[in-house]
Coordinates of C-alpha atoms in Angstrom, one line a residue:
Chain A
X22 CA 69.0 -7.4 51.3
X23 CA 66.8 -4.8 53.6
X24 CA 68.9 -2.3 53.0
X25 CA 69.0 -2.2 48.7
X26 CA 68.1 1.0 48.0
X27 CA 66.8 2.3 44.4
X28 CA 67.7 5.8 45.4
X29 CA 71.4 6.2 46.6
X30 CA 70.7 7.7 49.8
X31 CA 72.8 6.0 52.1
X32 CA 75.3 8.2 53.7
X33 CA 76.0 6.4 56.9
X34 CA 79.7 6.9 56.1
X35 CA 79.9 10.4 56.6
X36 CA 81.1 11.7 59.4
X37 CA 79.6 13.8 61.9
X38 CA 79.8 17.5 61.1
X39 CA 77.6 19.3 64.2
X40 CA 76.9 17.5 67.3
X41 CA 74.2 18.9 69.5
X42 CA 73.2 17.3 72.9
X43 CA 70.5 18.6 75.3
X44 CA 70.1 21.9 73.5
X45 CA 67.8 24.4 75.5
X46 CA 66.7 27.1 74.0
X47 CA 64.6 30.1 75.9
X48 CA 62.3 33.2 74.9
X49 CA 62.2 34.9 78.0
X50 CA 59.8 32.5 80.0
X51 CA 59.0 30.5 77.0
X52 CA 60.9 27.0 76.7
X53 CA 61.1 26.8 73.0
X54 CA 63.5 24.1 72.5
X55 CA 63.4 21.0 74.7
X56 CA 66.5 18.9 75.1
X57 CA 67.3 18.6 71.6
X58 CA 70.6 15.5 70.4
X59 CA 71.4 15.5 67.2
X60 CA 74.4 14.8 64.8
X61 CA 74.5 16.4 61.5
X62 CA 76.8 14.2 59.3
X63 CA 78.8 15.9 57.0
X64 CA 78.3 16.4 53.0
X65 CA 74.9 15.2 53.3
X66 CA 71.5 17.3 53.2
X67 CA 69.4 17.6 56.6
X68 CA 65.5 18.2 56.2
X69 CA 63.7 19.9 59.5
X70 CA 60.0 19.6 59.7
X71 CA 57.5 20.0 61.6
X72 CA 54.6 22.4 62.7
X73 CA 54.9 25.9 62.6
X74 CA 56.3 26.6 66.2
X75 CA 58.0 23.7 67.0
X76 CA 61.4 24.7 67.3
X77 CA 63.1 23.9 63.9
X78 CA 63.5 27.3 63.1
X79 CA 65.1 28.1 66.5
X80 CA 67.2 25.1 66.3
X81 CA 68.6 26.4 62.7
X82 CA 69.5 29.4 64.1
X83 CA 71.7 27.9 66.9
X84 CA 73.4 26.2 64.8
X85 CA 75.1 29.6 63.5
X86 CA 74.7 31.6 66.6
X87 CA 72.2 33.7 64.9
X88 CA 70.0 33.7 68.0
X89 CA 72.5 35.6 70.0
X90 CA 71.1 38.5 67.9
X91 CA 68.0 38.0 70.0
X92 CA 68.5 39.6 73.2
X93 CA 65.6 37.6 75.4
X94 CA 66.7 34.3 73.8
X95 CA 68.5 31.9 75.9
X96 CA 70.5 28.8 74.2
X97 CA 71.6 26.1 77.1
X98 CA 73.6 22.6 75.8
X99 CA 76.3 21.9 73.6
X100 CA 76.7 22.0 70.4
X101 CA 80.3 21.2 68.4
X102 CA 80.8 21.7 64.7
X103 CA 83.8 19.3 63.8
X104 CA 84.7 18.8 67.6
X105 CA 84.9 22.3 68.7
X106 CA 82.4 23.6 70.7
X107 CA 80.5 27.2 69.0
X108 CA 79.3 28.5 71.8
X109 CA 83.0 29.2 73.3
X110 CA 84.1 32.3 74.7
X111 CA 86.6 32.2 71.9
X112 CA 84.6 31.5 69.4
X113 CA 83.7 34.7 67.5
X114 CA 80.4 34.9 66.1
X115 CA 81.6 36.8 62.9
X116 CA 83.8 34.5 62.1
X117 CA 81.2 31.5 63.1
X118 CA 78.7 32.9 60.3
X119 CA 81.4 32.8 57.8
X120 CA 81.6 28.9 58.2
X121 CA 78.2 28.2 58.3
X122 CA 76.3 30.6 55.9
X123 CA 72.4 31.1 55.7
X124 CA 70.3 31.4 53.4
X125 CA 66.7 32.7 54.5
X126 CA 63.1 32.5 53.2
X127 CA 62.9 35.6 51.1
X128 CA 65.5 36.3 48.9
X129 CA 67.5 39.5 50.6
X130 CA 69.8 40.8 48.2
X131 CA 72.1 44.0 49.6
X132 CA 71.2 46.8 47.3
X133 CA 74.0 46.8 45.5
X134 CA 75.1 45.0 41.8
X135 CA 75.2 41.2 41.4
X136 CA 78.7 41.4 41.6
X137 CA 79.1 43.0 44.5
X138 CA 76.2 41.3 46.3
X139 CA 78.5 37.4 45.8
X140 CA 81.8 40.0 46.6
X141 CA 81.0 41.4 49.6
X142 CA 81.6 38.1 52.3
X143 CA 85.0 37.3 50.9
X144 CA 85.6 40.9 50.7
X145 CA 85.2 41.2 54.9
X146 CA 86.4 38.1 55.5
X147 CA 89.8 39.2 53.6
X148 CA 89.6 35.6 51.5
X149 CA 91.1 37.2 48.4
X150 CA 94.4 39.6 47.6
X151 CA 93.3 40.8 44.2
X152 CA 91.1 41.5 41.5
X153 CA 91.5 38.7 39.3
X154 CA 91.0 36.1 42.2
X155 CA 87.7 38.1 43.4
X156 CA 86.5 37.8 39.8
X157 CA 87.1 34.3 40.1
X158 CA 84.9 33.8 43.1
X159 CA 82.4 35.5 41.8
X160 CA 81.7 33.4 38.5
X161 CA 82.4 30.1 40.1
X162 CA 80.0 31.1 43.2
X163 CA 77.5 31.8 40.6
X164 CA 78.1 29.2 38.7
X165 CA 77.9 27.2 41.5
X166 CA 74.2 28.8 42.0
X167 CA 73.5 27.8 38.9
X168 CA 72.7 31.6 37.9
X169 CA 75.9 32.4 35.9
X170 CA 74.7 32.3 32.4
X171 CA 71.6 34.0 33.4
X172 CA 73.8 37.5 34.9
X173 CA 76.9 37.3 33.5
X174 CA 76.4 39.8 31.1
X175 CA 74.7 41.8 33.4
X176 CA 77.2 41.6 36.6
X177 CA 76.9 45.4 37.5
X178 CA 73.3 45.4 37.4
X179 CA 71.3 45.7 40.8
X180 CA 70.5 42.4 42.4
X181 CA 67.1 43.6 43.7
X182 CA 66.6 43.9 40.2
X183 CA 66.3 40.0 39.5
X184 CA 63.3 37.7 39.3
X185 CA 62.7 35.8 43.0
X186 CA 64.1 32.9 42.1
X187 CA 67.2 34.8 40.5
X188 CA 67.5 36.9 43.5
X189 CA 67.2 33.3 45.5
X190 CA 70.0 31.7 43.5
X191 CA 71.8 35.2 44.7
X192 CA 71.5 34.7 47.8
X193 CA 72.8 31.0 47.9
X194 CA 75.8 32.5 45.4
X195 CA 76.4 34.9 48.5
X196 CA 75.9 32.2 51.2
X197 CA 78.6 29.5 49.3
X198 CA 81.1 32.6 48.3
X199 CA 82.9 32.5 51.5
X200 CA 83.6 28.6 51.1
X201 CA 81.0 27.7 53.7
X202 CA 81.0 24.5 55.8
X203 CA 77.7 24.0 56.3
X204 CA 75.0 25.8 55.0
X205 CA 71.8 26.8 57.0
X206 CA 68.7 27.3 54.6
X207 CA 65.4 28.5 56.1
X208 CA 63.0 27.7 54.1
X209 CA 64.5 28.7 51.2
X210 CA 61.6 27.9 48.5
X211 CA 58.6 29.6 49.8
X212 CA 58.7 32.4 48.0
X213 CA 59.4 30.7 44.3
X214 CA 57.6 29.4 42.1
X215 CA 58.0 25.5 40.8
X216 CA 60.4 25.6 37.9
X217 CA 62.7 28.3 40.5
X218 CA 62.3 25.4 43.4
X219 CA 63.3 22.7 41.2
X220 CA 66.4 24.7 40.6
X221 CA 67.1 25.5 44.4
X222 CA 66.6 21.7 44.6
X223 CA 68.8 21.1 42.5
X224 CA 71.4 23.0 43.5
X225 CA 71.1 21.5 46.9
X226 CA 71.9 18.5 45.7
X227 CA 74.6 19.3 43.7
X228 CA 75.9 21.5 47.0
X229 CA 76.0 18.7 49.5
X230 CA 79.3 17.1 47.5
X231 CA 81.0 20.0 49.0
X232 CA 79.1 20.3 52.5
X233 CA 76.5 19.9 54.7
X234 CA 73.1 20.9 54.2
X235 CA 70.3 21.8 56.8
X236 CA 67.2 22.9 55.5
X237 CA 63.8 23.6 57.1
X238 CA 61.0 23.4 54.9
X239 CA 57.2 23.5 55.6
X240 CA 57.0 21.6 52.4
X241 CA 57.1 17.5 53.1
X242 CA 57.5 16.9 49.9
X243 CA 60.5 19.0 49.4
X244 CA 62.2 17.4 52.4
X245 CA 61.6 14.3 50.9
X246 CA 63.0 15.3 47.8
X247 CA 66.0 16.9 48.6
X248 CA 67.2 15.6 51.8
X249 CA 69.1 12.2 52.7
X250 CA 68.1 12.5 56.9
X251 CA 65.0 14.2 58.5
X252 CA 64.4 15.6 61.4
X253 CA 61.1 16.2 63.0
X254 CA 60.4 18.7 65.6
X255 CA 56.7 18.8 67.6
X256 CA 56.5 21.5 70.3
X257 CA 60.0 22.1 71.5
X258 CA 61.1 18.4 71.2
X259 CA 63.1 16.5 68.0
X260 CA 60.9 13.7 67.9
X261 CA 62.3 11.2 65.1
X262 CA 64.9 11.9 63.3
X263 CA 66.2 9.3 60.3
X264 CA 66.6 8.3 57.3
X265 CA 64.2 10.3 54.9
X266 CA 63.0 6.9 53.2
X267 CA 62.2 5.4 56.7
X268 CA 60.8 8.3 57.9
X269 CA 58.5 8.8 54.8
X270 CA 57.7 4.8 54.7
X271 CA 58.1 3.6 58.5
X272 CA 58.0 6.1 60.6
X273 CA 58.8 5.1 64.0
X274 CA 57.0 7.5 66.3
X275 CA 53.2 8.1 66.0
X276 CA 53.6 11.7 65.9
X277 CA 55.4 11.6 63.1
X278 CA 53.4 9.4 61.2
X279 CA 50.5 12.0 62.1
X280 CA 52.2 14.8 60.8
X281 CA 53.4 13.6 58.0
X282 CA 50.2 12.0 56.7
X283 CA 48.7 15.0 57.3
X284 CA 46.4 14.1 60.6
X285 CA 48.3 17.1 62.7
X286 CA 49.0 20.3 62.3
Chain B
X15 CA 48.8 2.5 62.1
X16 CA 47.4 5.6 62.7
X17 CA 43.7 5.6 62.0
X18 CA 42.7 8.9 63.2
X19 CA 41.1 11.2 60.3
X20 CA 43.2 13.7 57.8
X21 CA 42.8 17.3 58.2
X22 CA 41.9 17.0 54.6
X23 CA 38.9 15.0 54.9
X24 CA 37.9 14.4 51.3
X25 CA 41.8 12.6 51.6
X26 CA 39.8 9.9 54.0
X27 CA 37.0 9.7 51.5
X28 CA 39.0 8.7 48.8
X29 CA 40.9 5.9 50.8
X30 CA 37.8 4.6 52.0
X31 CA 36.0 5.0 48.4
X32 CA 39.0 2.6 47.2
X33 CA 39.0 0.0 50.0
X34 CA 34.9 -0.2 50.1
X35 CA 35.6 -1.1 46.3
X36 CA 38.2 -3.9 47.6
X37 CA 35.6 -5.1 49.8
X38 CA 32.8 -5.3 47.1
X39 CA 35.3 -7.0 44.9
X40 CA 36.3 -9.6 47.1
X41 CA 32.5 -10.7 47.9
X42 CA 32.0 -10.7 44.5
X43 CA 35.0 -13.1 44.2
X44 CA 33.3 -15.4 47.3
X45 CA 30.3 -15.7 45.6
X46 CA 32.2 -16.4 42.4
X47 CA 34.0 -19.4 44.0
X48 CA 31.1 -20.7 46.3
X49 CA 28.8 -20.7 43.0
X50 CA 31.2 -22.1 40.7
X51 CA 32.0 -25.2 43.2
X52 CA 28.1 -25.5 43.7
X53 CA 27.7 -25.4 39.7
X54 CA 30.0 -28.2 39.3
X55 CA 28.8 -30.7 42.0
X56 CA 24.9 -30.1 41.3
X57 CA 25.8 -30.1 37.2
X58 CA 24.0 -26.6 36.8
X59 CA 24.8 -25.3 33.8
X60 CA 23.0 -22.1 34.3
X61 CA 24.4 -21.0 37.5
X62 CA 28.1 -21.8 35.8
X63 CA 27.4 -19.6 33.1
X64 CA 26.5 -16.9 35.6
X65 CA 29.9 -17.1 37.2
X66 CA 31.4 -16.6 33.6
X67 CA 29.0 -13.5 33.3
X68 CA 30.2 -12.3 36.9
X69 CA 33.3 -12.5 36.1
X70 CA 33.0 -8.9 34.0
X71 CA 31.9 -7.0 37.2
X72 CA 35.1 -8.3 39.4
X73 CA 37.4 -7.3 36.1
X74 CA 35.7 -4.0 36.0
X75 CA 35.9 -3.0 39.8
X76 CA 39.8 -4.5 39.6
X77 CA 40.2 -2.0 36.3
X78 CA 38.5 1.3 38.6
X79 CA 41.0 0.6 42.2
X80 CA 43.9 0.7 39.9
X81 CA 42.8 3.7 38.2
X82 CA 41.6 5.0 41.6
X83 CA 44.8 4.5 43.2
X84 CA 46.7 5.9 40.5
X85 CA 44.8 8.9 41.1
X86 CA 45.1 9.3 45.1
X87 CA 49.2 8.8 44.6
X88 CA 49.6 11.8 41.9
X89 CA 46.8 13.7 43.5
X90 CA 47.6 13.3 47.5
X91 CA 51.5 11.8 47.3
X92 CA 50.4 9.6 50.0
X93 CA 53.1 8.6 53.1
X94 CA 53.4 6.0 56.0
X95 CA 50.6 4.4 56.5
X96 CA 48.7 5.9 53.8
X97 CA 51.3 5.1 51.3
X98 CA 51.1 1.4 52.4
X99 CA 47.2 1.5 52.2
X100 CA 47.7 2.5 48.4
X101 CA 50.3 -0.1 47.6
X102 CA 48.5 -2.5 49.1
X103 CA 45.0 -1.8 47.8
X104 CA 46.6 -2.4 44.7
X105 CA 48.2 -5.6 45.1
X106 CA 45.4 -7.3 46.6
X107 CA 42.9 -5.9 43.9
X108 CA 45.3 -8.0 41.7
X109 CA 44.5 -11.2 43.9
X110 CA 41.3 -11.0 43.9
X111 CA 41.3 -10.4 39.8
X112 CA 43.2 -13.8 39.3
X113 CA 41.0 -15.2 41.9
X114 CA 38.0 -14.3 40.0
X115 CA 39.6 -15.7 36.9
X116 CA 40.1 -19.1 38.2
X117 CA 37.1 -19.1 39.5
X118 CA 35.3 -18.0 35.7
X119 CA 38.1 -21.1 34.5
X120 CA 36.0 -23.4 37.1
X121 CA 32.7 -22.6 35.6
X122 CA 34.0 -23.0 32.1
X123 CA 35.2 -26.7 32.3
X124 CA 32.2 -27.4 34.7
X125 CA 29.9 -27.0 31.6
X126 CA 31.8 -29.0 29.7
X127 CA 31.9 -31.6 32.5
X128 CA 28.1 -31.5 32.5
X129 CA 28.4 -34.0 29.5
X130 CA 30.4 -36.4 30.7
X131 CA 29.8 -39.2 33.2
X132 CA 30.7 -38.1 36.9
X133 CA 33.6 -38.7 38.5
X134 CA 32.9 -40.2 41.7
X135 CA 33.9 -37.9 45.2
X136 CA 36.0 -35.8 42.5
X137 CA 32.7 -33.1 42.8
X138 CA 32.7 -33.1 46.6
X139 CA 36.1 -32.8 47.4
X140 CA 36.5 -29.7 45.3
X141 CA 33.4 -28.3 47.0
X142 CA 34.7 -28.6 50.4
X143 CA 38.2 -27.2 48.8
X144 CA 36.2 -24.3 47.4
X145 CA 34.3 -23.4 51.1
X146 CA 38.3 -23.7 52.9
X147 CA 39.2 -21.1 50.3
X148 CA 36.2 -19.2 50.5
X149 CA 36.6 -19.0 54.3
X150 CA 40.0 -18.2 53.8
X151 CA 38.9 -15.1 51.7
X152 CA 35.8 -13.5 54.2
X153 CA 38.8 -14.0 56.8
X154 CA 41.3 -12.1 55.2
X155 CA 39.5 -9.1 54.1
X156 CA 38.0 -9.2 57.8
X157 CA 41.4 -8.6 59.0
X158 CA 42.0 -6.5 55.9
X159 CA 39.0 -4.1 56.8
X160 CA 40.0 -4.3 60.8
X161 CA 44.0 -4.5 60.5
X162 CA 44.2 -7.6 62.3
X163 CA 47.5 -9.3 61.7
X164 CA 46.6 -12.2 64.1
X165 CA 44.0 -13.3 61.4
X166 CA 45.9 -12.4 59.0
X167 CA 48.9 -14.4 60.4
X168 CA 46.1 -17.2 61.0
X169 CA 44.9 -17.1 57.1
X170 CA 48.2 -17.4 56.2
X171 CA 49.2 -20.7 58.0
X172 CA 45.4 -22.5 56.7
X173 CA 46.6 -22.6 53.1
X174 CA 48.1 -26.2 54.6
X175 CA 44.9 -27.5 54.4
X176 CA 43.7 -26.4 51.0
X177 CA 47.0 -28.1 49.7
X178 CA 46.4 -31.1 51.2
X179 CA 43.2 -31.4 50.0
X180 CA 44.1 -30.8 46.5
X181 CA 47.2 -33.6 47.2
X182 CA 44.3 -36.2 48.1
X183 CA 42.2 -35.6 45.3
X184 CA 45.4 -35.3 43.0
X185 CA 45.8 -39.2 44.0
X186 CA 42.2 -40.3 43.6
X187 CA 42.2 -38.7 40.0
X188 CA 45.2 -40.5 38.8
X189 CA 43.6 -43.5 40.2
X190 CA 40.5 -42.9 38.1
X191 CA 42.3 -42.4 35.2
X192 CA 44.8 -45.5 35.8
X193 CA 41.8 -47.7 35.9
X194 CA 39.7 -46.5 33.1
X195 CA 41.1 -44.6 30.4
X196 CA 37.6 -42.9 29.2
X197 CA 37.5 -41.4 32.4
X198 CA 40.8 -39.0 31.8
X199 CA 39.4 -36.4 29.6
X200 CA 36.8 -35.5 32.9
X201 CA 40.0 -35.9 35.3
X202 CA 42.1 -33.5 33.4
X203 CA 39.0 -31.2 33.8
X204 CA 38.5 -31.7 37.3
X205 CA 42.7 -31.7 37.7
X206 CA 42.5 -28.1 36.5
X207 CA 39.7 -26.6 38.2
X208 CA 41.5 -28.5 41.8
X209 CA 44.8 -26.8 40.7
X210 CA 42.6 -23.4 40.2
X211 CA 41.5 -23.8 43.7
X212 CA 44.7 -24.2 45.1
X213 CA 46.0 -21.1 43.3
X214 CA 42.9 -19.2 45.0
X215 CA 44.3 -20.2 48.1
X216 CA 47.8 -19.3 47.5
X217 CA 46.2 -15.8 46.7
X218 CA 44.4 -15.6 49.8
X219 CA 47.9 -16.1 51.6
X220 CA 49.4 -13.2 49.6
X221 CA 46.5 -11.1 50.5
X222 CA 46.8 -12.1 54.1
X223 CA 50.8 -11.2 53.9
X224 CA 49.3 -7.7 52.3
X225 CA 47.4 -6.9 55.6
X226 CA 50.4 -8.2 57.7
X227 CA 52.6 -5.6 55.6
X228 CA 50.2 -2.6 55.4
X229 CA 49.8 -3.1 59.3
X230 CA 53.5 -3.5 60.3
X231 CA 55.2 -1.7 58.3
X232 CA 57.9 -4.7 57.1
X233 CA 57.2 -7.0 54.1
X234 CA 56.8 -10.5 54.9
X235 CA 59.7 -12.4 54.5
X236 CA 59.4 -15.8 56.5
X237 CA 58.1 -19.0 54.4
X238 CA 55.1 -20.5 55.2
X239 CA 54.2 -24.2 55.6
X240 CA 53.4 -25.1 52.4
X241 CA 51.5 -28.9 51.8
X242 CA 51.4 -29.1 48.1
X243 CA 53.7 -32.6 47.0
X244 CA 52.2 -33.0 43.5
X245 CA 54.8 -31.6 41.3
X246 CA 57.0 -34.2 43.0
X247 CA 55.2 -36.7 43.2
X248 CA 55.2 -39.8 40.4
X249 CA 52.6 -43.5 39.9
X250 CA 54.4 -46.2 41.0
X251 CA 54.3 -49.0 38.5

């Protein structure tokens, strides 16, 4: 009876996509990260929040191995995507990124036309054998970004060229190109305006039929919105993480309930 | 629940503008139920009337929370605790709007009561109804105002009494009317306004489970002890 929900957000039968337990991460002499568990369910959207320097950022970026770009940064713990653990000697970090795309807070289109900005991934990643079936990436990627009707006439146009929130939706087109498993978005409204972050918004929801999700957002509202679990982070440490209607209604922790009503920054 | 202030202070003002409203409203409604049970017992026609009047203000104040409230959830998209502080602010201002109607129902049939021959004990008996209920109320929005849910919890299990009460002077009304026939028209009055009281009480309890809610977190879902028999009880030839 408890459990009737208005909203369908009930994804407890997903299965575990990442699994992260007693994550470390280090700047140098700065513990940023603090013993971080977590399990990321599959086709399902994940909200970090938190305070500006609590780690949710940092733990995004393990999740794709994008802090070994960082030379003083220092990642301690496991964490497995379907089983497998990413930070493996054999693992190759290339080949990583491909499975678990980003998307980041301003829209960074390659200089290049539309077409080839959504090409390029499968292109290096050697995903298609001809023409015709890069075409057909293309339009369904964009499609899929919900920015097809808005290019397609315009395909060899430069994508720096675009409004924000078209460049955005090019961006995500790039990101869910290579057929993505999970897909890594730093706050990836911030920049747009309201009508462009309904569409991200939308497009996330649409997305998570196909995978998994994890966004970090600044804005509570958005995480509420869009996302079926949140996390949230308070200096270095994941301090509740649920279901986004319990955490917005019942949150368990204090600090959470502070932050989120707006008592903390 | 977290009662430390918002970084956005004029958030805190508007939550505390709303519940000092609550507050007004519910002395309002005390008054209104203390006054209307004194009206009926000392036949005071003028101080009944004056409940009727009052009853305007508690409407009004009920009209502005709900507007207010309206306001703070599209304006602020209140969470947690504040979200519960909203939803509940609302609900009770609801309460205490029926309660302020029964009580203006009271003071309506205790005019027309004025000219008709007392019923004896009926007058009394509602009065010391009216004080349990008004008790009741000054408790509740005690622990409304200090998020106890011990009084609360306490409010909620005193409704017993009220209903017993009411059950005793249910009996000595259909005795009065069993006996003399011209005396029915006065105990249908005095039925209603005892049935009004009870209702007050049964609000009180829902406020009471509002606190226990806004405080906790969970709805409450247990029954309470409940004392009121009349709907199944019959006369005996």
């Amino acid at each position: 009876m408890n459990d009737m929900r208005i909203v369908e957000r009930d994804v407890d039968q997903n299965g575990t996509k990442i699994t992260a337990r007693g994550v470390q991460v280090y700047y140098s002499d700065t513990h940023a990260l603090k013993d971080v568990d977590v399990d990321i369910l599959d086709k399902t959207v994940t909200a970090f929040i938190g305070p500006s320097g609590c780690g949710k950022s940092t733990f995004l970026r393990c999740l794709n191995r994008m802090n070994d770009t960082i030379p003083i940064c220092r990642v301690e713990g496991m964490i497995k995507m379907d089983g497998e653990d990413i930070y493996d000697a054999k693992v190759d970090p290339v080949q990583l990124r491909a499975r678990v795309g980003m998307v980041f807070q301003k829209p960074n289109p390659f200089p290049k036309s539309i077409y080839e900005n959504v090409a390029y991934g499968p292109k290096i990643h050697g995903l298609t054998n001809s023409r015709a079936e890069l075409d057909e990436i293309v339009e369904s990627s964009l499609r899929r970004a919900a920015l097809w009707n808005e290019v397609k006439d315009r395909l060899d146009s430069p994508g720096t060229g675009l409004s924000g929130g078209q460049q955005q939706r090019l961006c995500i087109a790039r990101a869910v190109a290579t057929s993505p498993e999970v897909l890594l978005m730093d706050e990836p409204c911030s920049a747009l305006d309201p009508i462009a972050t309904a569409q991200v918004e939308e497009l996330i929801d649409e997305l998570r039929s196909q995978f998994s999700v994890v966004i970090v957002t600044h804005s509570m509202q958005q995480a509420a919105r869009v996302s079926q679990r949140t996390a949230f982070f308070h200096m270095g440490h994941l301090v509740e993480y649920g279901e986004t209607g319990q955490i917005f209604t019942t949150p368990r922790d204090p600090r959470t309930e502070s932050y989120i009503t707006g008592r903390i920054g | 629940m977290n009662t430390e202030p918002h970084i956005a202070s004029a958030f805190d003002r508007d939550l505390e503008a709303i519940q000092a409203m609550i507050m007004k409203m519910g002395g309002l409604v005390e008054a209104a139920i203390l006054d209307a049970a004194q009206a009926l017992e000392s036949r005071d026609e003028d101080m009944a009337n004056g409940v009727r009047k009052g009853d305007e203000a508690i409407d009004a104040l009920e009209f502005r929370i709900q507007q207010e409230a309206a306001r703070v959830i599209a304006l602020r998209a209140p969470t947690a605790g504040d979200l519960r502080t909203v939803l509940t602010v609302m609900k009770i201002a609801a309460s205490l709007e029926r309660m302020g109607d029964y009580a203006k129902n009271m003071a309506k049939r205790a005019v027309v009561l004025t000219q008709m021959s007392p019923i004896e004990g009926s007058t009394g008996t509602v009065r010391r109804m009216a004080r349990s209920v008004s008790v009741m109320l000054k408790d509740v929005l005690d622990a409304y105002i200090h998020r106890d849910v011990e009084l609360a919890t306490n409010v909620r299990k005193r409704d017993v009494d009220v209903d017993q009460i009411y059950n005793t002077l249910f009996r000595a009304l259909l005795t009065h009317m069993m006996e003399d026939p011209r005396n029915i028209t006065a105990c249908m009055h005095l039925h209603f306004i005892a049935k009004n009281v009870e209702r007050m009480g049964d609000h009180a309890t829902t406020i009471a489970e509002q606190v226990i809610y806004l405080v906790t977190g969970t709805p409450v879902e247990e029954s309470r002890p409940k004392g009121d028999t009349t709907s199944i009880s019959h006369i005996e030839d």
